[in-house]
Amino acid sequence: MKKSQLIAATGLALVAGFCGGLLVSGLPVRAQATKATVTPKEPVATADEFASHVIHQPDLPYVELVKGSNSRLVTGEQSMISFLKMDAHSYFAPHRHKQEQIMIVLDGYCDEIIEGKLYRVKKGDVIVLPPNIEHGAYIGDQDVQVIDVFGEVRSDYLLKMEHVMADMNKKK
C-alpha cells in the first residue's frame, strides 16, 4: 500500500472510530461535548508563575536571520522555535546546520531547495529536514509565514537574538 493511501486509511479509521464511540455512548454529539466540560480543581497560577512559563509571541522583537527573513525566536534548554516571516521576492541561501528542523508553512508558499532540488511548499505543508541536509528557499510573489522547530538551540540564531536584545536595552 502506498504511503499516501496508508495515511488516508489511518485518518478514515480514526474518524470512524471517534464517531462510532459517540454513537455507542448513547448521547447526541452536542450532549457529549457539554457533558465533557469539567470545572478545574487546580489553583490559578500567580503572575510570576505565568510569566515563568508563558511567552506572548507577538510581543517578541523580530530578529533578522538573513536579508528579507525576520523571526521571533523562543528558546528552551534543548530546543528552539522560530516564528519566521520571509518577504516576497527574497532568497534564503542554501545552508546546513547540525540541528534537525521541522518547518510548518502557515501562510503563502515558497520553492524550498533541498539538496539541489526544488520543492513547492504551501500553507499546511510540513517539511522534515534531518541534521546537516542542505536547504534554502526562493520566496515568490507573497510573504511566507512559517514556524521552524529545531531539535537543538541554534547558537547562531541565539547570538543574533542577543544582539537585538542588547540594542533594545541601549535605547531604554
Short mmCIF file of N, CA and C in Angstrom, two decimals:
data_model
loop_
_atom_site.label_atom_id
_atom_site.label_comp_id
_atom_site.label_asym_id
_atom_site.label_seq_id
_atom_site.Cartn_x
_atom_site.Cartn_y
_atom_site.Cartn_z
N MET A 1 0.86 -1.18 0.00
CA MET A 1 0.00 0.00 0.00
C MET A 1 0.90 1.23 0.00
N LYS A 2 0.58 2.22 -0.83
CA LYS A 2 1.36 3.45 -0.90
C LYS A 2 1.23 4.22 0.40
N LYS A 3 2.25 5.04 0.70
CA LYS A 3 2.27 5.82 1.93
C LYS A 3 1.05 6.73 2.03
N SER A 4 0.68 7.43 0.92
CA SER A 4 -0.46 8.34 0.96
C SER A 4 -1.76 7.58 1.21
N GLN A 5 -1.89 6.36 0.65
CA GLN A 5 -3.09 5.55 0.89
C GLN A 5 -3.14 5.10 2.35
N LEU A 6 -1.98 4.75 2.90
CA LEU A 6 -1.91 4.32 4.29
C LEU A 6 -2.31 5.45 5.23
N ILE A 7 -1.82 6.67 4.95
CA ILE A 7 -2.17 7.83 5.78
C ILE A 7 -3.67 8.10 5.69
N ALA A 8 -4.23 8.08 4.47
CA ALA A 8 -5.65 8.32 4.29
C ALA A 8 -6.49 7.26 5.01
N ALA A 9 -6.09 6.00 4.89
CA ALA A 9 -6.83 4.91 5.54
C ALA A 9 -6.78 5.06 7.06
N THR A 10 -5.63 5.43 7.60
CA THR A 10 -5.49 5.62 9.04
C THR A 10 -6.38 6.76 9.52
N GLY A 11 -6.38 7.88 8.77
CA GLY A 11 -7.23 9.02 9.12
C GLY A 11 -8.69 8.66 9.10
N LEU A 12 -9.12 7.92 8.09
CA LEU A 12 -10.51 7.50 7.97
C LEU A 12 -10.89 6.58 9.13
N ALA A 13 -9.99 5.69 9.50
CA ALA A 13 -10.26 4.77 10.62
C ALA A 13 -10.40 5.54 11.93
N LEU A 14 -9.57 6.57 12.13
CA LEU A 14 -9.66 7.37 13.35
C LEU A 14 -11.00 8.11 13.42
N VAL A 15 -11.40 8.73 12.31
CA VAL A 15 -12.67 9.45 12.27
C VAL A 15 -13.83 8.49 12.51
N ALA A 16 -13.82 7.35 11.86
CA ALA A 16 -14.89 6.36 12.03
C ALA A 16 -14.95 5.88 13.48
N GLY A 17 -13.82 5.62 14.07
CA GLY A 17 -13.78 5.17 15.46
C GLY A 17 -14.31 6.22 16.42
N PHE A 18 -13.95 7.48 16.19
CA PHE A 18 -14.41 8.57 17.03
C PHE A 18 -15.93 8.71 16.93
N CYS A 19 -16.45 8.75 15.70
CA CYS A 19 -17.90 8.89 15.50
C CYS A 19 -18.65 7.68 16.07
N GLY A 20 -18.10 6.50 15.86
CA GLY A 20 -18.72 5.30 16.39
C GLY A 20 -18.78 5.33 17.92
N GLY A 21 -17.75 5.84 18.54
CA GLY A 21 -17.72 5.96 20.00
C GLY A 21 -18.80 6.89 20.50
N LEU A 22 -19.03 7.98 19.77
CA LEU A 22 -20.10 8.90 20.16
C LEU A 22 -21.47 8.25 20.03
N LEU A 23 -21.66 7.47 18.97
CA LEU A 23 -22.95 6.80 18.77
C LEU A 23 -23.19 5.75 19.85
N VAL A 24 -22.17 4.98 20.17
CA VAL A 24 -22.30 3.91 21.16
C VAL A 24 -22.56 4.49 22.54
N SER A 25 -22.03 5.69 22.82
CA SER A 25 -22.21 6.28 24.14
C SER A 25 -23.67 6.59 24.44
N GLY A 26 -24.50 6.67 23.39
CA GLY A 26 -25.92 6.92 23.59
C GLY A 26 -26.26 8.39 23.72
N LEU A 27 -25.27 9.27 23.65
CA LEU A 27 -25.54 10.69 23.76
C LEU A 27 -25.38 11.36 22.40
N PRO A 28 -26.23 12.33 22.10
CA PRO A 28 -26.01 13.09 20.88
C PRO A 28 -24.66 13.81 20.95
N VAL A 29 -24.10 14.15 19.82
CA VAL A 29 -22.79 14.78 19.79
C VAL A 29 -22.76 16.04 20.64
N ARG A 30 -23.79 16.88 20.56
CA ARG A 30 -23.81 18.13 21.35
C ARG A 30 -23.82 17.82 22.84
N ALA A 31 -24.59 16.83 23.26
CA ALA A 31 -24.65 16.46 24.67
C ALA A 31 -23.32 15.89 25.13
N GLN A 32 -22.66 15.15 24.27
CA GLN A 32 -21.36 14.56 24.61
C GLN A 32 -20.36 15.67 24.94
N ALA A 33 -20.31 16.69 24.10
CA ALA A 33 -19.36 17.79 24.30
C ALA A 33 -19.69 18.55 25.58
N THR A 34 -20.99 18.79 25.85
CA THR A 34 -21.39 19.51 27.05
C THR A 34 -21.06 18.72 28.30
N LYS A 35 -21.31 17.43 28.28
CA LYS A 35 -21.06 16.58 29.43
C LYS A 35 -19.57 16.51 29.77
N ALA A 36 -18.70 16.67 28.75
CA ALA A 36 -17.27 16.57 28.97
C ALA A 36 -16.67 17.80 29.64
N THR A 37 -17.44 18.89 29.76
CA THR A 37 -16.93 20.10 30.39
C THR A 37 -16.73 19.84 31.88
N VAL A 38 -15.52 20.14 32.37
CA VAL A 38 -15.17 19.89 33.76
C VAL A 38 -14.65 21.17 34.37
N THR A 39 -15.02 21.44 35.60
CA THR A 39 -14.51 22.60 36.32
C THR A 39 -13.14 22.25 36.88
N PRO A 40 -12.11 23.07 36.57
CA PRO A 40 -10.77 22.78 37.08
C PRO A 40 -10.72 22.85 38.60
N LYS A 41 -9.88 22.00 39.19
CA LYS A 41 -9.72 21.97 40.64
C LYS A 41 -8.38 22.56 41.07
N GLU A 42 -7.50 22.78 40.10
CA GLU A 42 -6.18 23.31 40.42
C GLU A 42 -6.26 24.82 40.65
N PRO A 43 -5.36 25.35 41.51
CA PRO A 43 -5.35 26.81 41.72
C PRO A 43 -4.82 27.53 40.48
N VAL A 44 -5.21 28.78 40.31
CA VAL A 44 -4.75 29.59 39.19
C VAL A 44 -3.33 30.05 39.46
N ALA A 45 -2.47 30.01 38.43
CA ALA A 45 -1.08 30.43 38.56
C ALA A 45 -0.99 31.90 38.92
N THR A 46 0.02 32.24 39.71
CA THR A 46 0.27 33.65 40.02
C THR A 46 0.85 34.32 38.78
N ALA A 47 0.94 35.64 38.80
CA ALA A 47 1.51 36.38 37.67
C ALA A 47 2.96 35.96 37.43
N ASP A 48 3.73 35.78 38.49
CA ASP A 48 5.14 35.36 38.34
C ASP A 48 5.23 33.95 37.76
N GLU A 49 4.36 33.05 38.23
CA GLU A 49 4.36 31.69 37.70
C GLU A 49 3.98 31.69 36.22
N PHE A 50 2.98 32.49 35.88
CA PHE A 50 2.55 32.61 34.48
C PHE A 50 3.71 33.10 33.62
N ALA A 51 4.36 34.16 34.07
CA ALA A 51 5.48 34.75 33.32
C ALA A 51 6.65 33.78 33.16
N SER A 52 6.79 32.84 34.09
CA SER A 52 7.91 31.89 34.00
C SER A 52 7.67 30.78 32.98
N HIS A 53 6.43 30.65 32.50
CA HIS A 53 6.11 29.57 31.55
C HIS A 53 5.49 30.04 30.24
N VAL A 54 4.94 31.24 30.20
CA VAL A 54 4.17 31.68 29.04
C VAL A 54 4.82 32.91 28.40
N ILE A 55 4.97 32.85 27.09
CA ILE A 55 5.51 33.96 26.30
C ILE A 55 4.44 34.33 25.28
N HIS A 56 4.15 35.60 25.17
CA HIS A 56 3.21 36.06 24.12
C HIS A 56 4.05 36.39 22.90
N GLN A 57 4.09 35.46 21.96
CA GLN A 57 4.99 35.52 20.81
C GLN A 57 4.94 36.85 20.05
N PRO A 58 3.78 37.46 19.80
CA PRO A 58 3.77 38.73 19.05
C PRO A 58 4.50 39.87 19.77
N ASP A 59 4.73 39.74 21.06
CA ASP A 59 5.45 40.78 21.80
C ASP A 59 6.97 40.69 21.64
N LEU A 60 7.45 39.58 21.10
CA LEU A 60 8.90 39.41 20.93
C LEU A 60 9.40 40.26 19.77
N PRO A 61 10.63 40.76 19.87
CA PRO A 61 11.18 41.55 18.76
C PRO A 61 11.55 40.64 17.59
N TYR A 62 11.51 41.22 16.40
CA TYR A 62 11.98 40.48 15.22
C TYR A 62 13.50 40.48 15.20
N VAL A 63 14.06 39.34 14.79
CA VAL A 63 15.50 39.17 14.62
C VAL A 63 15.71 38.88 13.14
N GLU A 64 16.57 39.67 12.48
CA GLU A 64 16.85 39.40 11.07
C GLU A 64 17.83 38.24 10.98
N LEU A 65 17.37 37.15 10.35
CA LEU A 65 18.23 35.97 10.19
C LEU A 65 19.09 36.13 8.95
N VAL A 66 18.46 36.49 7.84
CA VAL A 66 19.14 36.88 6.60
C VAL A 66 18.28 38.00 6.02
N LYS A 67 18.81 38.72 5.04
CA LYS A 67 18.05 39.82 4.45
C LYS A 67 16.70 39.30 3.95
N GLY A 68 15.63 39.95 4.41
CA GLY A 68 14.29 39.57 3.98
C GLY A 68 13.64 38.46 4.81
N SER A 69 14.34 37.97 5.81
CA SER A 69 13.80 36.90 6.68
C SER A 69 13.98 37.31 8.13
N ASN A 70 12.85 37.57 8.78
CA ASN A 70 12.85 38.04 10.16
C ASN A 70 12.05 37.07 11.03
N SER A 71 12.56 36.84 12.23
CA SER A 71 11.97 35.82 13.09
C SER A 71 11.81 36.32 14.52
N ARG A 72 10.78 35.79 15.14
CA ARG A 72 10.64 35.91 16.59
C ARG A 72 11.07 34.55 17.13
N LEU A 73 12.11 34.57 17.98
CA LEU A 73 12.73 33.31 18.44
C LEU A 73 12.38 33.03 19.89
N VAL A 74 12.11 31.76 20.17
CA VAL A 74 11.87 31.30 21.53
C VAL A 74 12.79 30.10 21.75
N THR A 75 13.53 30.13 22.85
CA THR A 75 14.44 29.02 23.15
C THR A 75 14.09 28.39 24.48
N GLY A 76 14.26 27.09 24.51
CA GLY A 76 14.19 26.35 25.75
C GLY A 76 15.60 25.90 26.08
N GLU A 77 15.73 24.98 26.99
CA GLU A 77 17.06 24.47 27.31
C GLU A 77 17.62 23.60 26.19
N GLN A 78 16.74 22.88 25.48
CA GLN A 78 17.21 21.92 24.49
C GLN A 78 16.64 22.11 23.10
N SER A 79 15.74 23.06 22.92
CA SER A 79 15.13 23.23 21.60
C SER A 79 14.87 24.70 21.33
N MET A 80 14.52 24.99 20.09
CA MET A 80 14.27 26.37 19.67
C MET A 80 13.13 26.37 18.67
N ILE A 81 12.34 27.44 18.70
CA ILE A 81 11.28 27.62 17.72
C ILE A 81 11.41 29.01 17.12
N SER A 82 11.18 29.09 15.83
CA SER A 82 11.32 30.34 15.08
C SER A 82 10.00 30.64 14.39
N PHE A 83 9.40 31.79 14.71
CA PHE A 83 8.20 32.26 14.03
C PHE A 83 8.70 33.19 12.93
N LEU A 84 8.86 32.64 11.74
CA LEU A 84 9.60 33.28 10.66
C LEU A 84 8.69 33.88 9.60
N LYS A 85 9.03 35.11 9.21
CA LYS A 85 8.36 35.78 8.08
C LYS A 85 9.42 36.02 7.02
N MET A 86 9.20 35.45 5.85
CA MET A 86 10.12 35.66 4.73
C MET A 86 9.42 36.56 3.71
N ASP A 87 10.06 37.67 3.38
CA ASP A 87 9.47 38.67 2.50
C ASP A 87 9.36 38.16 1.06
N ALA A 88 8.31 38.63 0.38
CA ALA A 88 8.13 38.32 -1.04
C ALA A 88 9.39 38.67 -1.81
N HIS A 89 9.73 37.83 -2.76
CA HIS A 89 10.88 38.01 -3.67
C HIS A 89 12.23 37.96 -2.96
N SER A 90 12.29 37.38 -1.77
CA SER A 90 13.57 37.24 -1.08
C SER A 90 14.14 35.85 -1.33
N TYR A 91 15.32 35.64 -0.80
CA TYR A 91 16.06 34.40 -1.04
C TYR A 91 16.76 33.99 0.25
N PHE A 92 16.60 32.75 0.63
CA PHE A 92 17.27 32.19 1.79
C PHE A 92 18.29 31.22 1.22
N ALA A 93 19.55 31.63 1.21
CA ALA A 93 20.61 30.85 0.54
C ALA A 93 20.72 29.46 1.14
N PRO A 94 21.04 28.47 0.31
CA PRO A 94 21.24 27.11 0.83
C PRO A 94 22.32 27.09 1.91
N HIS A 95 22.04 26.33 2.95
CA HIS A 95 22.94 26.24 4.10
C HIS A 95 22.71 24.89 4.78
N ARG A 96 23.53 24.61 5.75
CA ARG A 96 23.42 23.38 6.56
C ARG A 96 23.59 23.75 8.03
N HIS A 97 23.00 22.97 8.89
CA HIS A 97 23.25 23.10 10.32
C HIS A 97 23.05 21.74 10.97
N LYS A 98 23.62 21.59 12.13
CA LYS A 98 23.60 20.27 12.79
C LYS A 98 22.25 19.92 13.42
N GLN A 99 21.37 20.92 13.54
CA GLN A 99 20.08 20.68 14.19
C GLN A 99 19.06 20.12 13.19
N GLU A 100 18.30 19.14 13.64
CA GLU A 100 17.14 18.71 12.87
C GLU A 100 16.17 19.88 12.83
N GLN A 101 15.43 20.04 11.74
CA GLN A 101 14.49 21.15 11.59
C GLN A 101 13.18 20.64 11.03
N ILE A 102 12.10 21.09 11.63
CA ILE A 102 10.77 20.81 11.10
C ILE A 102 10.15 22.17 10.77
N MET A 103 9.77 22.36 9.50
CA MET A 103 9.22 23.63 9.04
C MET A 103 7.74 23.45 8.71
N ILE A 104 6.91 24.30 9.30
CA ILE A 104 5.47 24.26 9.10
C ILE A 104 5.07 25.53 8.36
N VAL A 105 4.51 25.41 7.17
CA VAL A 105 4.12 26.57 6.38
C VAL A 105 2.73 27.01 6.84
N LEU A 106 2.66 28.22 7.41
CA LEU A 106 1.39 28.75 7.91
C LEU A 106 0.63 29.55 6.88
N ASP A 107 1.36 30.27 6.02
CA ASP A 107 0.71 31.12 5.03
C ASP A 107 1.67 31.35 3.87
N GLY A 108 1.13 31.43 2.67
CA GLY A 108 1.94 31.67 1.48
C GLY A 108 2.53 30.38 0.93
N TYR A 109 3.54 30.56 0.09
CA TYR A 109 4.23 29.41 -0.49
C TYR A 109 5.65 29.82 -0.82
N CYS A 110 6.51 28.85 -1.00
CA CYS A 110 7.88 29.12 -1.44
C CYS A 110 8.41 27.88 -2.15
N ASP A 111 9.49 28.08 -2.87
CA ASP A 111 10.19 26.97 -3.51
C ASP A 111 11.37 26.62 -2.61
N GLU A 112 11.19 25.59 -1.83
CA GLU A 112 12.23 25.15 -0.90
C GLU A 112 13.28 24.38 -1.69
N ILE A 113 14.53 24.69 -1.44
CA ILE A 113 15.65 24.00 -2.08
C ILE A 113 16.14 22.95 -1.08
N ILE A 114 16.07 21.69 -1.45
CA ILE A 114 16.55 20.62 -0.58
C ILE A 114 17.49 19.76 -1.41
N GLU A 115 18.74 19.77 -1.00
CA GLU A 115 19.79 19.03 -1.71
C GLU A 115 19.75 19.28 -3.21
N GLY A 116 19.64 20.56 -3.60
CA GLY A 116 19.72 20.94 -5.01
C GLY A 116 18.45 20.75 -5.82
N LYS A 117 17.36 20.35 -5.18
CA LYS A 117 16.09 20.17 -5.90
C LYS A 117 15.04 21.11 -5.30
N LEU A 118 14.11 21.57 -6.15
CA LEU A 118 13.06 22.48 -5.70
C LEU A 118 11.80 21.72 -5.28
N TYR A 119 11.24 22.15 -4.18
CA TYR A 119 10.00 21.60 -3.65
C TYR A 119 9.05 22.77 -3.43
N ARG A 120 7.96 22.86 -4.18
CA ARG A 120 6.97 23.92 -3.97
C ARG A 120 6.16 23.54 -2.74
N VAL A 121 6.27 24.34 -1.67
CA VAL A 121 5.52 24.07 -0.44
C VAL A 121 4.58 25.24 -0.19
N LYS A 122 3.42 24.93 0.38
CA LYS A 122 2.38 25.92 0.58
C LYS A 122 1.77 25.75 1.97
N LYS A 123 0.85 26.65 2.28
CA LYS A 123 0.15 26.62 3.56
C LYS A 123 -0.33 25.20 3.88
N GLY A 124 0.01 24.74 5.08
CA GLY A 124 -0.40 23.40 5.51
C GLY A 124 0.66 22.34 5.33
N ASP A 125 1.69 22.63 4.52
CA ASP A 125 2.75 21.64 4.31
C ASP A 125 3.75 21.67 5.47
N VAL A 126 4.31 20.50 5.76
CA VAL A 126 5.33 20.36 6.80
C VAL A 126 6.53 19.68 6.17
N ILE A 127 7.70 20.25 6.39
CA ILE A 127 8.94 19.70 5.86
C ILE A 127 9.78 19.21 7.03
N VAL A 128 10.29 18.00 6.95
CA VAL A 128 11.20 17.47 7.97
C VAL A 128 12.58 17.42 7.36
N LEU A 129 13.50 18.17 7.95
CA LEU A 129 14.87 18.26 7.45
C LEU A 129 15.82 17.63 8.47
N PRO A 130 16.44 16.52 8.11
CA PRO A 130 17.40 15.89 9.02
C PRO A 130 18.62 16.79 9.26
N PRO A 131 19.41 16.52 10.27
CA PRO A 131 20.62 17.30 10.51
C PRO A 131 21.54 17.30 9.28
N ASN A 132 22.21 18.41 9.07
CA ASN A 132 23.25 18.58 8.03
C ASN A 132 22.77 18.45 6.60
N ILE A 133 21.48 18.54 6.33
CA ILE A 133 20.99 18.49 4.96
C ILE A 133 21.00 19.92 4.39
N GLU A 134 21.45 20.06 3.14
CA GLU A 134 21.49 21.39 2.54
C GLU A 134 20.08 21.81 2.15
N HIS A 135 19.71 23.04 2.53
CA HIS A 135 18.38 23.57 2.22
C HIS A 135 18.39 25.09 2.20
N GLY A 136 17.44 25.66 1.50
CA GLY A 136 17.27 27.10 1.39
C GLY A 136 15.91 27.35 0.75
N ALA A 137 15.67 28.59 0.26
CA ALA A 137 14.35 28.85 -0.34
C ALA A 137 14.35 30.08 -1.23
N TYR A 138 13.52 30.01 -2.27
CA TYR A 138 13.15 31.16 -3.08
C TYR A 138 11.74 31.53 -2.66
N ILE A 139 11.53 32.80 -2.34
CA ILE A 139 10.21 33.25 -1.93
C ILE A 139 9.54 33.90 -3.14
N GLY A 140 8.29 33.54 -3.38
CA GLY A 140 7.55 34.02 -4.56
C GLY A 140 6.97 35.41 -4.39
N ASP A 141 5.78 35.62 -4.94
CA ASP A 141 5.15 36.94 -5.02
C ASP A 141 4.47 37.40 -3.73
N GLN A 142 4.48 36.56 -2.71
CA GLN A 142 3.85 36.96 -1.45
C GLN A 142 4.72 36.54 -0.28
N ASP A 143 4.55 37.23 0.85
CA ASP A 143 5.29 36.88 2.06
C ASP A 143 4.91 35.46 2.47
N VAL A 144 5.83 34.81 3.14
CA VAL A 144 5.60 33.45 3.64
C VAL A 144 5.78 33.47 5.15
N GLN A 145 4.84 32.87 5.85
CA GLN A 145 4.92 32.72 7.30
C GLN A 145 5.13 31.25 7.61
N VAL A 146 6.15 30.96 8.39
CA VAL A 146 6.41 29.57 8.78
C VAL A 146 6.78 29.51 10.26
N ILE A 147 6.68 28.33 10.79
CA ILE A 147 7.24 28.02 12.10
C ILE A 147 8.31 26.99 11.86
N ASP A 148 9.53 27.29 12.33
CA ASP A 148 10.63 26.33 12.29
C ASP A 148 10.87 25.83 13.70
N VAL A 149 10.90 24.52 13.85
CA VAL A 149 11.20 23.90 15.13
C VAL A 149 12.56 23.23 14.99
N PHE A 150 13.47 23.55 15.90
CA PHE A 150 14.81 22.98 15.87
C PHE A 150 14.99 22.07 17.08
N GLY A 151 15.57 20.90 16.83
CA GLY A 151 15.78 19.91 17.88
C GLY A 151 16.82 20.33 18.91
N GLU A 152 17.63 21.29 18.57
CA GLU A 152 18.62 21.88 19.49
C GLU A 152 18.60 23.38 19.28
N VAL A 153 19.06 24.12 20.27
CA VAL A 153 19.17 25.56 20.14
C VAL A 153 20.25 25.88 19.10
N ARG A 154 19.94 26.79 18.19
CA ARG A 154 20.92 27.23 17.19
C ARG A 154 21.71 28.40 17.78
N SER A 155 22.98 28.19 18.01
CA SER A 155 23.80 29.23 18.63
C SER A 155 23.92 30.46 17.74
N ASP A 156 23.92 30.29 16.41
CA ASP A 156 23.99 31.45 15.52
C ASP A 156 22.75 32.32 15.65
N TYR A 157 21.57 31.72 15.77
CA TYR A 157 20.34 32.48 15.95
C TYR A 157 20.30 33.10 17.35
N LEU A 158 20.77 32.37 18.33
CA LEU A 158 20.80 32.88 19.71
C LEU A 158 21.66 34.13 19.79
N LEU A 159 22.79 34.13 19.11
CA LEU A 159 23.68 35.28 19.09
C LEU A 159 23.00 36.49 18.44
N LYS A 160 22.30 36.27 17.34
CA LYS A 160 21.57 37.36 16.67
C LYS A 160 20.49 37.91 17.60
N MET A 161 19.80 37.02 18.32
CA MET A 161 18.77 37.45 19.25
C MET A 161 19.37 38.28 20.38
N GLU A 162 20.52 37.88 20.89
CA GLU A 162 21.18 38.62 21.97
C GLU A 162 21.58 40.01 21.51
N HIS A 163 22.02 40.16 20.26
CA HIS A 163 22.37 41.47 19.71
C HIS A 163 21.15 42.38 19.65
N VAL A 164 20.02 41.84 19.22
CA VAL A 164 18.79 42.63 19.15
C VAL A 164 18.37 43.07 20.55
N MET A 165 18.45 42.16 21.51
CA MET A 165 18.08 42.49 22.89
C MET A 165 19.02 43.56 23.46
N ALA A 166 20.31 43.45 23.17
CA ALA A 166 21.28 44.45 23.66
C ALA A 166 20.97 45.82 23.06
N ASP A 167 20.65 45.86 21.77
CA ASP A 167 20.30 47.13 21.12
C ASP A 167 19.04 47.73 21.74
N MET A 168 18.06 46.89 22.05
CA MET A 168 16.83 47.37 22.69
C MET A 168 17.13 47.97 24.06
N ASN A 169 18.02 47.33 24.81
CA ASN A 169 18.36 47.83 26.15
C ASN A 169 19.11 49.16 26.08
N LYS A 170 19.92 49.35 25.04
CA LYS A 170 20.64 50.62 24.87
C LYS A 170 19.68 51.78 24.63
N LYS A 171 18.58 51.48 23.94
CA LYS A 171 17.61 52.52 23.59
C LYS A 171 16.75 52.93 24.76
N LYS A 172 16.73 52.15 25.83
CA LYS A 172 15.87 52.47 27.00
C LYS A 172 16.42 53.60 27.80
#
